[in-house]
PDB file of C-alpha atoms in Angstrom:
ATOM      1  CA  CYS A   1     -16.573 123.821-138.313  1.00 55.00           C
ATOM      2  CA  MET A   2     -18.467 127.135-138.680  1.00 55.00           C
ATOM      3  CA  PHE A   3     -18.713 127.613-134.844  1.00 54.00           C
ATOM      4  CA  LEU A   4     -14.821 127.391-134.692  1.00 51.00           C
ATOM      5  CA  TYR A   5     -14.589 129.914-137.448  1.00 52.00           C
ATOM      6  CA  SER A   6     -16.910 132.409-135.967  1.00 55.00           C
ATOM      7  CA  GLN A   7     -15.118 131.878-132.316  1.00 51.00           C
ATOM      8  CA  PHE A   8     -11.756 132.448-133.573  1.00 50.00           C
ATOM      9  CA  TRP A   9     -11.038 134.142-137.051  1.00 51.00           C
ATOM     10  CA  CYS A  10     -13.858 136.792-136.969  1.00 52.00           C
ATOM     11  CA  GLN A  11     -12.266 138.321-133.753  1.00 54.00           C
ATOM     12  CA  PRO A  12      -8.608 139.546-132.945  1.00 57.00           C
ATOM     13  CA  ILE A  13      -6.333 136.937-132.542  1.00 58.00           C
ATOM     14  CA  THR A  14      -4.337 136.935-129.100  1.00 66.00           C
ATOM     15  CA  LYS A  15      -2.271 134.154-127.316  1.00 71.00           C
ATOM     16  CA  LYS A  16      -5.230 134.095-124.489  1.00 74.00           C
ATOM     17  CA  ARG A  17      -7.684 133.582-127.365  1.00 72.00           C
ATOM     18  CA  GLU A  18      -5.593 131.004-128.944  1.00 73.00           C
ATOM     19  CA  LYS A  19      -5.331 129.147-126.388  1.00 78.00           C
ATOM     20  CA  ILE A  20      -9.161 129.211-125.643  1.00 78.00           C
ATOM     21  CA  PHE A  21      -9.755 128.195-129.264  1.00 75.00           C
ATOM     22  CA  MET A  22      -7.449 125.372-129.069  1.00 81.00           C
ATOM     23  CA  LEU A  23      -9.331 124.055-125.708  1.00 83.00           C
ATOM     24  CA  ARG A  24     -12.801 124.418-127.502  1.00 82.00           C
ATOM     25  CA  ALA A  25     -11.573 122.729-130.486  1.00 81.00           C
ATOM     26  CA  PHE A  26      -9.996 119.979-128.379  1.00 84.00           C
ATOM     27  CA  LYS A  27     -13.602 119.401-126.339  1.00 85.00           C
ATOM     28  CA  ILE A  28     -15.741 119.764-129.912  1.00 84.00           C
ATOM     29  CA  ILE A  29     -13.503 117.204-131.616  1.00 86.00           C
ATOM     30  CA  PHE A  30     -13.421 114.931-128.896  1.00 86.00           C
ATOM     31  CA  PHE A  31     -17.307 114.758-128.300  1.00 82.00           C
ATOM     32  CA  LEU A  32     -17.616 114.273-131.957  1.00 84.00           C
ATOM     33  CA  ALA A  33     -15.466 111.361-132.053  1.00 86.00           C
ATOM     34  CA  VAL A  34     -17.084 109.691-128.796  1.00 84.00           C
ATOM     35  CA  ILE A  35     -20.399 110.083-131.001  1.00 79.00           C
ATOM     36  CA  SER A  36     -18.860 108.843-134.168  1.00 81.00           C
ATOM     37  CA  PHE A  37     -17.228 105.792-132.272  1.00 82.00           C
ATOM     38  CA  LEU A  38     -20.562 104.919-130.608  1.00 77.00           C
ATOM     39  CA  SER A  39     -22.399 105.304-133.695  1.00 75.00           C
ATOM     40  CA  LEU A  40     -20.333 102.941-135.686  1.00 77.00           C
ATOM     41  CA  TRP A  41     -20.301 100.151-132.821  1.00 76.00           C
ATOM     42  CA  LEU A  42     -24.266 100.450-132.532  1.00 70.00           C
ATOM     43  CA  ALA A  43     -24.329 100.040-136.339  1.00 71.00           C
ATOM     44  CA  GLU A  44     -22.123  96.762-136.478  1.00 73.00           C
ATOM     45  CA  ASN A  45     -23.733  95.437-133.105  1.00 73.00           C
ATOM     46  CA  PRO A  46     -27.336  96.418-133.785  1.00 70.00           C
ATOM     47  CA  GLY A  47     -28.569  93.850-131.130  1.00 72.00           C
ATOM     48  CA  GLN A  48     -32.029  93.227-130.081  1.00 75.00           C
ATOM     49  CA  VAL A  49     -34.270  94.771-127.486  1.00 74.00           C
ATOM     50  CA  ARG A  50     -37.623  93.161-126.442  1.00 77.00           C
ATOM     51  CA  VAL A  51     -40.148  95.098-124.120  1.00 76.00           C
ATOM     52  CA  ILE A  52     -43.122  93.498-122.713  1.00 79.00           C
ATOM     53  CA  TRP A  53     -45.442  95.970-120.523  1.00 76.00           C
ATOM     54  CA  GLN A  54     -49.058  96.096-119.927  1.00 77.00           C
ATOM     55  CA  GLY A  55     -49.717  92.951-122.199  1.00 77.00           C
ATOM     56  CA  TYR A  56     -47.889  94.643-125.048  1.00 79.00           C
ATOM     57  CA  LEU A  57     -44.610  93.548-127.055  1.00 79.00           C
ATOM     58  CA  VAL A  58     -41.818  95.659-128.285  1.00 75.00           C
ATOM     59  CA  GLU A  59     -39.200  94.582-130.475  1.00 77.00           C
ATOM     60  CA  THR A  60     -36.431  96.730-131.892  1.00 77.00           C
ATOM     61  CA  SER A  61     -32.616  97.458-131.998  1.00 75.00           C
ATOM     62  CA  ALA A  62     -30.422  98.902-129.534  1.00 72.00           C
ATOM     63  CA  ALA A  63     -29.463 101.622-131.800  1.00 72.00           C
ATOM     64  CA  VAL A  64     -33.169 102.483-132.284  1.00 74.00           C
ATOM     65  CA  LEU A  65     -33.763 102.345-128.367  1.00 75.00           C
ATOM     66  CA  SER A  66     -30.638 104.627-127.955  1.00 76.00           C
ATOM     67  CA  CYS A  67     -31.899 107.123-130.460  1.00 77.00           C
ATOM     68  CA  VAL A  68     -35.390 107.342-128.565  1.00 80.00           C
ATOM     69  CA  ILE A  69     -33.544 107.951-125.203  1.00 82.00           C
ATOM     70  CA  ALA A  70     -31.388 110.111-126.675  1.00 80.00           C
ATOM     71  CA  GLY A  71     -34.487 111.909-128.102  1.00 84.00           C
ATOM     72  CA  ILE A  72     -36.462 111.849-124.658  1.00 88.00           C
ATOM     73  CA  ALA A  73     -33.464 113.375-122.994  1.00 87.00           C
ATOM     74  CA  ALA A  74     -33.126 116.369-125.271  1.00 86.00           C
ATOM     75  CA  PHE A  75     -36.907 116.938-125.516  1.00 88.00           C
ATOM     76  CA  SER A  76     -36.460 116.637-120.955  1.00 90.00           C
ATOM     77  CA  ALA A  77     -33.882 119.245-121.486  1.00 88.00           C
ATOM     78  CA  PHE A  78     -35.766 121.660-123.708  1.00 89.00           C
ATOM     79  CA  ILE A  79     -38.710 121.288-121.188  1.00 90.00           C
ATOM     80  CA  TYR A  80     -36.552 122.229-118.553  1.00 88.00           C
ATOM     81  CA  ARG A  81     -34.971 124.896-120.219  1.00 87.00           C
ATOM     82  CA  PHE A  82     -38.342 126.337-121.266  1.00 86.00           C
ATOM     83  CA  TRP A  83     -39.864 126.383-117.779  1.00 87.00           C
ATOM     84  CA  ASN A  84     -36.657 127.936-116.280  1.00 85.00           C
ATOM     85  CA  PHE A  85     -37.574 130.798-118.877  1.00 81.00           C
ATOM     86  CA  ILE A  86     -40.962 131.180-118.003  1.00 85.00           C
ATOM     87  CA  ARG A  87     -40.392 131.210-114.261  1.00 84.00           C
ATOM     88  CA  GLY A  88     -37.584 133.753-114.699  1.00 81.00           C
ATOM     89  CA  MET A  89     -39.305 135.798-117.197  1.00 82.00           C
ATOM     90  CA  PRO A  90     -40.702 138.382-114.553  1.00 83.00           C
ATOM     91  CA  THR A  91     -37.402 138.980-112.864  1.00 81.00           C
ATOM     92  CA  GLU A  92     -35.656 139.449-116.440  1.00 79.00           C
ATOM     93  CA  VAL A  93     -38.916 141.692-117.084  1.00 79.00           C
ATOM     94  CA  TYR A  94     -38.221 143.717-114.034  1.00 79.00           C
ATOM     95  CA  ARG A  95     -34.597 144.023-114.766  1.00 78.00           C
ATOM     96  CA  LEU A  96     -34.835 145.357-118.337  1.00 76.00           C
ATOM     97  CA  HIS A  97     -37.559 148.119-117.061  1.00 77.00           C
ATOM     98  CA  LYS A  98     -35.037 149.160-114.191  1.00 78.00           C
ATOM     99  CA  GLU A  99     -32.088 149.512-116.679  1.00 79.00           C
ATOM    100  CA  SER A 100     -34.607 151.168-119.117  1.00 79.00           C
ATOM    101  CA  ARG A 101     -35.317 154.085-116.159  1.00 78.00           C
ATOM    102  CA  ARG A 102     -31.552 154.110-115.456  1.00 76.00           C
ATOM    103  CA  ARG A 103     -30.849 154.709-119.010  1.00 81.00           C
ATOM    104  CA  ARG A 104     -33.501 157.357-119.660  1.00 79.00           C
ATOM    105  CA  GLY A 105     -32.699 158.820-115.934  1.00 74.00           C
ATOM    106  CA  TYR A 106     -28.844 159.329-117.155  1.00 73.00           C
ATOM    107  CA  LEU A 107     -30.150 160.683-120.239  1.00 77.00           C
ATOM    108  CA  ALA A 108     -32.332 163.099-118.578  1.00 74.00           C
ATOM    109  CA  LEU A 109     -29.544 164.123-116.287  1.00 69.00           C
ATOM    110  CA  SER A 110     -26.870 164.853-119.007  1.00 74.00           C
ATOM    111  CA  ARG A 111     -29.348 166.837-120.756  1.00 74.00           C
ATOM    112  CA  GLY A 112     -30.158 168.966-117.599  1.00 70.00           C
ATOM    113  CA  LEU A 113     -26.462 169.463-117.063  1.00 67.00           C
ATOM    114  CA  VAL A 114     -26.169 170.871-120.822  1.00 73.00           C
ATOM    115  CA  ALA A 115     -29.665 173.127-119.951  1.00 69.00           C
ATOM    116  CA  VAL A 116     -27.110 174.246-117.137  1.00 63.00           C
ATOM    117  CA  ALA A 117     -24.341 175.246-118.814  1.00 63.00           C
ATOM    118  CA  ALA A 118     -26.138 176.491-121.627  1.00 67.00           C
ATOM    119  CA  GLY A 119     -28.347 178.823-119.006  1.00 66.00           C
ATOM    120  CA  ASP A 120     -31.761 177.344-119.931  1.00 70.00           C
ATOM    121  CA  PRO A 121     -33.440 177.570-116.316  1.00 65.00           C
ATOM    122  CA  GLY A 122     -36.767 175.671-117.688  1.00 69.00           C
ATOM    123  CA  GLU A 123     -35.287 172.911-119.545  1.00 72.00           C
ATOM    124  CA  ALA A 124     -32.788 172.386-116.658  1.00 68.00           C
ATOM    125  CA  ARG A 125     -35.798 172.047-113.914  1.00 70.00           C
ATOM    126  CA  GLN A 126     -37.934 169.996-116.002  1.00 74.00           C
ATOM    127  CA  GLN A 127     -34.834 167.473-116.872  1.00 72.00           C
ATOM    128  CA  ALA A 128     -34.116 167.665-113.270  1.00 70.00           C
ATOM    129  CA  ASN A 129     -37.254 166.819-112.108  1.00 73.00           C
ATOM    130  CA  ARG A 130     -37.037 163.743-114.490  1.00 76.00           C
ATOM    131  CA  ALA A 131     -33.880 162.635-113.741  1.00 73.00           C
ATOM    132  CA  ASP A 132     -34.881 162.946-109.838  1.00 71.00           C
ATOM    133  CA  GLU A 133     -38.106 160.519-110.720  1.00 73.00           C
ATOM    134  CA  LEU A 134     -36.048 158.131-112.580  1.00 71.00           C
ATOM    135  CA  LEU A 135     -32.784 157.887-110.627  1.00 70.00           C
ATOM    136  CA  GLU A 136     -32.274 156.767-107.321  1.00 67.00           C
ATOM    137  CA  GLU A 137     -29.018 158.848-106.827  1.00 65.00           C
ATOM    138  CA  PRO A 138     -29.658 161.983-104.814  1.00 62.00           C
ATOM    139  CA  SER A 139     -25.941 162.908-105.132  1.00 61.00           C
ATOM    140  CA  LEU A 140     -26.654 163.956-108.890  1.00 66.00           C
ATOM    141  CA  THR A 141     -30.046 164.824-108.921  1.00 70.00           C
ATOM    142  CA  LYS A 142     -30.287 167.007-105.889  1.00 69.00           C
ATOM    143  CA  LEU A 143     -27.209 169.244-107.042  1.00 69.00           C
ATOM    144  CA  LEU A 144     -28.797 169.581-110.594  1.00 68.00           C
ATOM    145  CA  LEU A 145     -32.100 170.667-108.846  1.00 71.00           C
ATOM    146  CA  ALA A 146     -30.427 173.066-106.834  1.00 74.00           C
ATOM    147  CA  GLN A 147     -28.080 174.398-109.619  1.00 71.00           C
ATOM    148  CA  SER A 148     -31.592 174.675-111.895  1.00 73.00           C
ATOM    149  CA  ALA A 149     -33.007 176.557-109.104  1.00 73.00           C
ATOM    150  CA  GLN A 150     -30.152 179.025-108.955  1.00 70.00           C
ATOM    151  CA  LEU A 151     -30.870 179.480-112.201  1.00 69.00           C
ATOM    152  CA  THR A 152     -34.204 180.777-111.868  1.00 68.00           C
ATOM    153  CA  GLY A 153     -33.126 182.948-109.058  1.00 71.00           C
ATOM    154  CA  ASP A 154     -34.974 181.212-106.339  1.00 72.00           C
ATOM    155  CA  GLU A 155     -32.209 180.918-103.666  1.00 75.00           C
ATOM    156  CA  ASN A 156     -34.479 179.641-101.273  1.00 80.00           C
ATOM    157  CA  ALA A 157     -35.381 176.806-103.302  1.00 77.00           C
ATOM    158  CA  ALA A 158     -31.596 175.995-103.957  1.00 77.00           C
ATOM    159  CA  GLU A 159     -30.934 176.312-100.113  1.00 79.00           C
ATOM    160  CA  ASN A 160     -33.405 173.502 -99.382  1.00 80.00           C
ATOM    161  CA  PHE A 161     -31.968 171.268-101.845  1.00 76.00           C
ATOM    162  CA  PHE A 162     -28.336 172.074-100.476  1.00 79.00           C
ATOM    163  CA  ASN A 163     -29.364 171.354 -96.977  1.00 80.00           C
ATOM    164  CA  GLU A 164     -31.064 168.189 -97.921  1.00 78.00           C
ATOM    165  CA  MET A 165     -27.779 167.013 -99.477  1.00 77.00           C
ATOM    166  CA  LEU A 166     -26.460 167.432 -95.778  1.00 78.00           C
ATOM    167  CA  GLU A 167     -28.214 164.507 -94.701  1.00 77.00           C
ATOM    168  CA  ASN A 168     -26.375 161.965 -96.866  1.00 74.00           C
ATOM    169  CA  THR A 169     -22.591 161.407 -96.299  1.00 77.00           C
ATOM    170  CA  ASP A 170     -22.091 161.206 -99.927  1.00 73.00           C
ATOM    171  CA  THR A 171     -23.617 164.541-100.658  1.00 76.00           C
ATOM    172  CA  LYS A 172     -22.784 166.491 -97.592  1.00 82.00           C
ATOM    173  CA  PHE A 173     -19.610 167.925 -98.975  1.00 82.00           C
ATOM    174  CA  LEU A 174     -21.287 169.307-102.180  1.00 79.00           C
ATOM    175  CA  GLY A 175     -24.153 170.375-100.133  1.00 82.00           C
ATOM    176  CA  LEU A 176     -21.711 172.393 -97.766  1.00 85.00           C
ATOM    177  CA  ARG A 177     -19.938 174.052-100.857  1.00 84.00           C
ATOM    178  CA  GLY A 178     -23.392 175.025-102.330  1.00 83.00           C
ATOM    179  CA  LEU A 179     -24.134 176.681 -99.002  1.00 85.00           C
ATOM    180  CA  LEU A 180     -20.902 178.445 -98.963  1.00 86.00           C
ATOM    181  CA  ASN A 181     -21.008 180.023-102.104  1.00 85.00           C
ATOM    182  CA  GLN A 182     -24.726 181.027-101.414  1.00 84.00           C
ATOM    183  CA  ALA A 183     -23.222 182.842 -97.891  1.00 85.00           C
ATOM    184  CA  LEU A 184     -20.495 184.335-100.172  1.00 84.00           C
ATOM    185  CA  LYS A 185     -22.759 185.612-102.638  1.00 84.00           C
ATOM    186  CA  LYS A 186     -25.003 187.229 -99.755  1.00 83.00           C
ATOM    187  CA  ASN A 187     -21.723 188.725 -98.248  1.00 85.00           C
ATOM    188  CA  LYS A 188     -22.167 187.079 -94.878  1.00 86.00           C
ATOM    189  CA  PRO A 189     -18.371 185.699 -94.101  1.00 85.00           C
ATOM    190  CA  LYS A 190     -19.555 184.471 -90.551  1.00 86.00           C
ATOM    191  CA  GLU A 191     -22.033 181.931 -92.135  1.00 87.00           C
ATOM    192  CA  ALA A 192     -19.563 181.440 -94.982  1.00 87.00           C
ATOM    193  CA  LEU A 193     -16.732 180.669 -92.186  1.00 88.00           C
ATOM    194  CA  PHE A 194     -19.222 177.968 -90.445  1.00 89.00           C
ATOM    195  CA  PHE A 195     -19.804 175.913 -93.666  1.00 87.00           C
ATOM    196  CA  VAL A 196     -16.263 176.060 -94.761  1.00 87.00           C
ATOM    197  CA  ARG A 197     -15.210 174.553 -91.366  1.00 88.00           C
ATOM    198  CA  GLN A 198     -17.230 171.825 -91.815  1.00 88.00           C
ATOM    199  CA  ALA A 199     -16.067 171.320 -95.150  1.00 86.00           C
ATOM    200  CA  TYR A 200     -12.302 171.360 -93.968  1.00 85.00           C
ATOM    201  CA  LYS A 201     -13.185 168.730 -91.356  1.00 86.00           C
ATOM    202  CA  LEU A 202     -14.658 166.319 -94.225  1.00 84.00           C
ATOM    203  CA  LYS A 203     -11.452 167.103 -96.453  1.00 82.00           C
ATOM    204  CA  PRO A 204      -8.790 168.727 -95.210  1.00 79.00           C
ATOM    205  CA  GLU A 205      -6.751 168.113 -98.037  1.00 77.00           C
ATOM    206  CA  SER A 206      -8.686 170.430-100.506  1.00 77.00           C
ATOM    207  CA  ASP A 207      -6.813 173.183-101.655  1.00 76.00           C
ATOM    208  CA  TRP A 208     -10.099 175.567-102.609  1.00 79.00           C
ATOM    209  CA  VAL A 209     -11.008 174.398 -98.939  1.00 83.00           C
ATOM    210  CA  VAL A 210      -7.873 175.535 -97.440  1.00 80.00           C
ATOM    211  CA  ILE A 211      -7.737 178.879 -99.335  1.00 80.00           C
ATOM    212  CA  THR A 212     -11.268 179.779 -98.770  1.00 84.00           C
ATOM    213  CA  LEU A 213     -11.081 179.169 -94.954  1.00 84.00           C
ATOM    214  CA  PHE A 214      -7.727 181.290 -95.038  1.00 82.00           C
ATOM    215  CA  ASP A 215      -9.152 183.907 -96.653  1.00 82.00           C
ATOM    216  CA  LEU A 216     -12.369 184.160 -94.587  1.00 85.00           C
ATOM    217  CA  THR A 217     -10.377 183.971 -91.384  1.00 85.00           C
ATOM    218  CA  THR A 218      -7.984 186.602 -92.184  1.00 81.00           C
ATOM    219  CA  ARG A 219     -11.053 188.973 -93.604  1.00 82.00           C
ATOM    220  CA  ILE A 220     -12.863 188.214 -90.087  1.00 81.00           C
ATOM    221  CA  GLY A 221      -9.831 189.107 -88.160  1.00 80.00           C
ATOM    222  CA  LEU A 222      -9.214 185.618 -86.569  1.00 83.00           C
ATOM    223  CA  TRP A 223      -5.545 185.669 -87.026  1.00 81.00           C
ATOM    224  CA  LYS A 224      -4.544 183.173 -84.676  1.00 83.00           C
ATOM    225  CA  GLU A 225      -6.828 180.357 -86.362  1.00 81.00           C
ATOM    226  CA  ALA A 226      -5.293 181.918 -89.935  1.00 81.00           C
ATOM    227  CA  SER A 227      -1.841 181.271 -88.504  1.00 80.00           C
ATOM    228  CA  ASP A 228      -2.648 177.664 -87.619  1.00 79.00           C
ATOM    229  CA  LEU A 229      -4.291 176.967 -91.025  1.00 78.00           C
ATOM    230  CA  LEU A 230      -1.258 178.419 -92.855  1.00 76.00           C
ATOM    231  CA  ALA A 231       1.262 176.552 -91.268  1.00 74.00           C
ATOM    232  CA  LYS A 232      -0.792 173.048 -92.094  1.00 73.00           C
ATOM    233  CA  ALA A 233      -1.065 175.007 -95.814  1.00 70.00           C
ATOM    234  CA  VAL A 234       2.724 175.048 -96.215  1.00 68.00           C
ATOM    235  CA  LYS A 235       2.850 171.136 -95.593  1.00 65.00           C
ATOM    236  CA  SER A 236       0.141 170.250 -97.789  1.00 61.00           C
ATOM    237  CA  LYS A 237       1.475 172.784-100.223  1.00 61.00           C
ATOM    238  CA  ALA A 238      -2.394 174.480-100.723  1.00 58.00           C
ATOM    239  CA  LEU A 239      -1.178 178.023-100.985  1.00 58.00           C
ATOM    240  CA  ARG A 240       1.155 179.679-103.629  1.00 55.00           C
ATOM    241  CA  ARG A 241       4.386 180.306-102.140  1.00 48.00           C
ATOM    242  CA  ILE A 242       4.311 183.463-103.838  1.00 42.00           C
ATOM    243  CA  SER A 243       2.198 184.929-101.414  1.00 65.00           C
ATOM    244  CA  LEU A 244       3.082 182.407 -98.595  1.00 70.00           C
ATOM    245  CA  LYS A 245       5.865 184.639 -97.044  1.00 73.00           C
ATOM    246  CA  HIS A 246       3.660 188.008 -97.392  1.00 73.00           C
ATOM    247  CA  SER A 247       0.815 186.362 -95.582  1.00 76.00           C
ATOM    248  CA  LYS A 248       2.696 184.940 -92.651  1.00 76.00           C
ATOM    249  CA  ALA A 249       4.095 188.791 -92.349  1.00 78.00           C
ATOM    250  CA  VAL A 250       0.686 189.918 -92.275  1.00 79.00           C
ATOM    251  CA  ILE A 251      -0.639 187.406 -89.780  1.00 80.00           C
ATOM    252  CA  HIS A 252       2.104 187.934 -87.347  1.00 79.00           C
ATOM    253  CA  HIS A 253       1.586 191.733 -87.890  1.00 78.00           C
ATOM    254  CA  GLN A 254      -1.989 191.591 -86.955  1.00 81.00           C
ATOM    255  CA  LEU A 255      -0.988 189.517 -83.716  1.00 83.00           C
ATOM    256  CA  SER A 256       1.357 191.958 -82.551  1.00 82.00           C
ATOM    257  CA  LEU A 257      -1.076 194.631 -83.208  1.00 79.00           C
ATOM    258  CA  GLU A 258      -3.691 192.749 -80.910  1.00 80.00           C
ATOM    259  CA  ALA A 259      -0.940 192.315 -77.990  1.00 81.00           C
ATOM    260  CA  LEU A 260       0.002 195.732 -78.358  1.00 77.00           C
ATOM    261  CA  ALA A 261      -3.755 196.769 -77.571  1.00 79.00           C
ATOM    262  CA  SER A 262      -4.144 194.400 -74.872  1.00 78.00           C
ATOM    263  CA  GLY A 263      -0.968 195.765 -73.344  1.00 79.00           C
ATOM    264  CA  GLU A 264       1.318 192.865 -73.823  1.00 82.00           C
ATOM    265  CA  ASN A 265       4.320 194.797 -75.161  1.00 77.00           C
ATOM    266  CA  ALA A 266       6.910 191.990 -75.185  1.00 83.00           C
ATOM    267  CA  LEU A 267       4.791 189.717 -77.405  1.00 82.00           C
ATOM    268  CA  ALA A 268       3.593 192.372 -79.462  1.00 79.00           C
ATOM    269  CA  LEU A 269       7.650 193.028 -80.099  1.00 79.00           C
ATOM    270  CA  LYS A 270       8.047 189.283 -80.606  1.00 84.00           C
ATOM    271  CA  GLN A 271       5.400 188.876 -83.182  1.00 82.00           C
ATOM    272  CA  ALA A 272       6.286 192.132 -85.019  1.00 81.00           C
ATOM    273  CA  LYS A 273       9.814 190.872 -85.324  1.00 82.00           C
ATOM    274  CA  ILE A 274       8.681 187.411 -86.956  1.00 81.00           C
ATOM    275  CA  ALA A 275       6.384 189.697 -89.417  1.00 79.00           C
ATOM    276  CA  CYS A 276       9.759 191.443 -90.560  1.00 81.00           C
ATOM    277  CA  ARG A 277      11.717 188.193 -90.542  1.00 80.00           C
ATOM    278  CA  GLU A 278       9.299 186.676 -93.047  1.00 76.00           C
ATOM    279  CA  GLU A 279       9.243 189.835 -95.210  1.00 76.00           C
ATOM    280  CA  PRO A 280      11.778 192.161 -94.271  1.00 77.00           C
ATOM    281  CA  GLU A 281      10.314 194.916 -97.097  1.00 76.00           C
ATOM    282  CA  PHE A 282       7.049 194.600 -95.210  1.00 75.00           C
ATOM    283  CA  VAL A 283       6.761 198.272 -94.069  1.00 79.00           C
ATOM    284  CA  PRO A 284       3.991 198.159 -91.618  1.00 81.00           C
ATOM    285  CA  GLY A 285       5.863 195.395 -89.921  1.00 80.00           C
ATOM    286  CA  GLN A 286       8.996 197.444 -89.438  1.00 81.00           C
ATOM    287  CA  ILE A 287       7.007 200.457 -87.957  1.00 82.00           C
ATOM    288  CA  GLN A 288       5.083 198.049 -85.653  1.00 81.00           C
ATOM    289  CA  VAL A 289       8.553 196.864 -84.330  1.00 82.00           C
ATOM    290  CA  ALA A 290       9.712 200.583 -83.729  1.00 83.00           C
ATOM    291  CA  LYS A 291       6.506 200.967 -81.876  1.00 81.00           C
ATOM    292  CA  SER A 292       6.764 198.172 -79.931  1.00 81.00           C
ATOM    293  CA  LEU A 293      10.454 199.203 -78.964  1.00 81.00           C
ATOM    294  CA  ILE A 294       9.255 202.623 -78.158  1.00 81.00           C
ATOM    295  CA  SER A 295       6.381 201.110 -75.651  1.00 79.00           C
ATOM    296  CA  LEU A 296       9.594 199.153 -74.068  1.00 80.00           C
ATOM    297  CA  GLY A 297      11.555 202.458 -73.595  1.00 78.00           C
ATOM    298  CA  LYS A 298      13.929 201.595 -76.198  1.00 82.00           C
ATOM    299  CA  LYS A 299      13.578 204.624 -78.286  1.00 81.00           C
ATOM    300  CA  ASP A 300      17.381 204.324 -79.638  1.00 81.00           C
ATOM    301  CA  LYS A 301      16.731 200.747 -80.989  1.00 84.00           C
ATOM    302  CA  ALA A 302      13.279 202.089 -82.528  1.00 81.00           C
ATOM    303  CA  ALA A 303      15.241 204.824 -84.564  1.00 83.00           C
ATOM    304  CA  HIS A 304      17.855 202.338 -85.687  1.00 82.00           C
ATOM    305  CA  THR A 305      15.078 200.021 -86.686  1.00 83.00           C
ATOM    306  CA  LEU A 306      13.341 202.480 -88.861  1.00 81.00           C
ATOM    307  CA  GLU A 307      16.532 203.771 -90.468  1.00 82.00           C
ATOM    308  CA  SER A 308      17.516 200.076 -91.365  1.00 83.00           C
ATOM    309  CA  ALA A 309      13.813 199.870 -92.912  1.00 81.00           C
ATOM    310  CA  TRP A 310      14.398 202.869 -94.856  1.00 80.00           C
ATOM    311  CA  ALA A 311      17.613 201.521 -96.185  1.00 83.00           C
ATOM    312  CA  LEU A 312      15.416 198.814 -97.460  1.00 79.00           C
ATOM    313  CA  ALA A 313      12.408 200.022 -98.637  1.00 77.00           C
ATOM    314  CA  PRO A 314      12.036 204.089 -98.745  1.00 82.00           C
ATOM    315  CA  HIS A 315       8.623 204.765 -97.529  1.00 84.00           C
ATOM    316  CA  PRO A 316       6.790 208.081 -96.430  1.00 84.00           C
ATOM    317  CA  ASP A 317       5.414 206.068 -93.530  1.00 82.00           C
ATOM    318  CA  ILE A 318       8.575 205.146 -92.226  1.00 80.00           C
ATOM    319  CA  ALA A 319       9.803 208.863 -92.675  1.00 84.00           C
ATOM    320  CA  THR A 320       6.467 209.918 -90.860  1.00 83.00           C
ATOM    321  CA  ALA A 321       7.299 207.277 -87.706  1.00 80.00           C
ATOM    322  CA  TYR A 322      10.863 208.578 -87.719  1.00 80.00           C
ATOM    323  CA  LEU A 323      10.363 212.125 -87.523  1.00 82.00           C
ATOM    324  CA  SER A 324       7.967 211.215 -84.403  1.00 80.00           C
ATOM    325  CA  LEU A 325      10.810 209.864 -82.713  1.00 76.00           C
ATOM    326  CA  SER A 326      12.911 213.392 -83.112  1.00 65.00           C
ATOM    327  CA  SER A 327      10.424 215.344 -81.106  1.00 58.00           C
ATOM    328  CA  GLY A 328      11.171 218.603 -83.075  1.00 49.00           C
ATOM    329  CA  ASP A 329      15.077 217.790 -83.368  1.00 51.00           C
TER     330      ASP A 329
END
């Protein structure tokens, strides 16, 4: 009864627990009923058992013999369980030891992260080394070691840790991000572009990867790559729609400048018109359309383009470009 009480009434009652309780109660009642029936039957029919062995005569009742057999069975079961316990003790001790190391490792890891957030490089490095000794998870410990090295100003050590993270597929993305941030701090856009391209191959859907790659390609002047990336970013909605049209206008304007510099006047005009279509009030794009028309010998159209641009957005650069067409008129 105490067992049933502890199994049912001391815990929250649910339909599932109620079914389990009823099943256990039925098993226990059935077992007790069988034991009671056998005990009663043996008491009413004690019988007599005679055993002759090695010249000895043993006489007893069937009930006593049953009790002796049950006792021997219980004692054998106890010995068997005790032997299994002794045999499995080394494995259990190893498991407990490993669990203790794991628990202490995560405790050191959490303390190290708190130290990094608090700006305590000494404590962060100490806890990071301790976590690295206790845990077998380089994705966490290497990152903490790199961050603690950055707190102490040891960028070379941090770079070494980030490079070690590249060797593991689980930590490669974090390592690339760390190396990327280091390159940006050192103002090395080409080196940063190398790392962000690898990160983009691993996770092209990541917003910060797309935005960083777009910023670096435009900073370096890789306008064709920026244009392709922008088209993909539109589908994934990685860039804000507020800057989308302006970004397209700037890219096509730069492509128009490159085409005009290489003597491809028709392509320059096409790219400049696309830039103005994306953002009609984009003054450099309107002036570039006029210059492309002039290069094709269409001076009147160039003047009309500048007049229309002035109506949209009066700007001194438009006036200067328009006056250069008048040739003193």
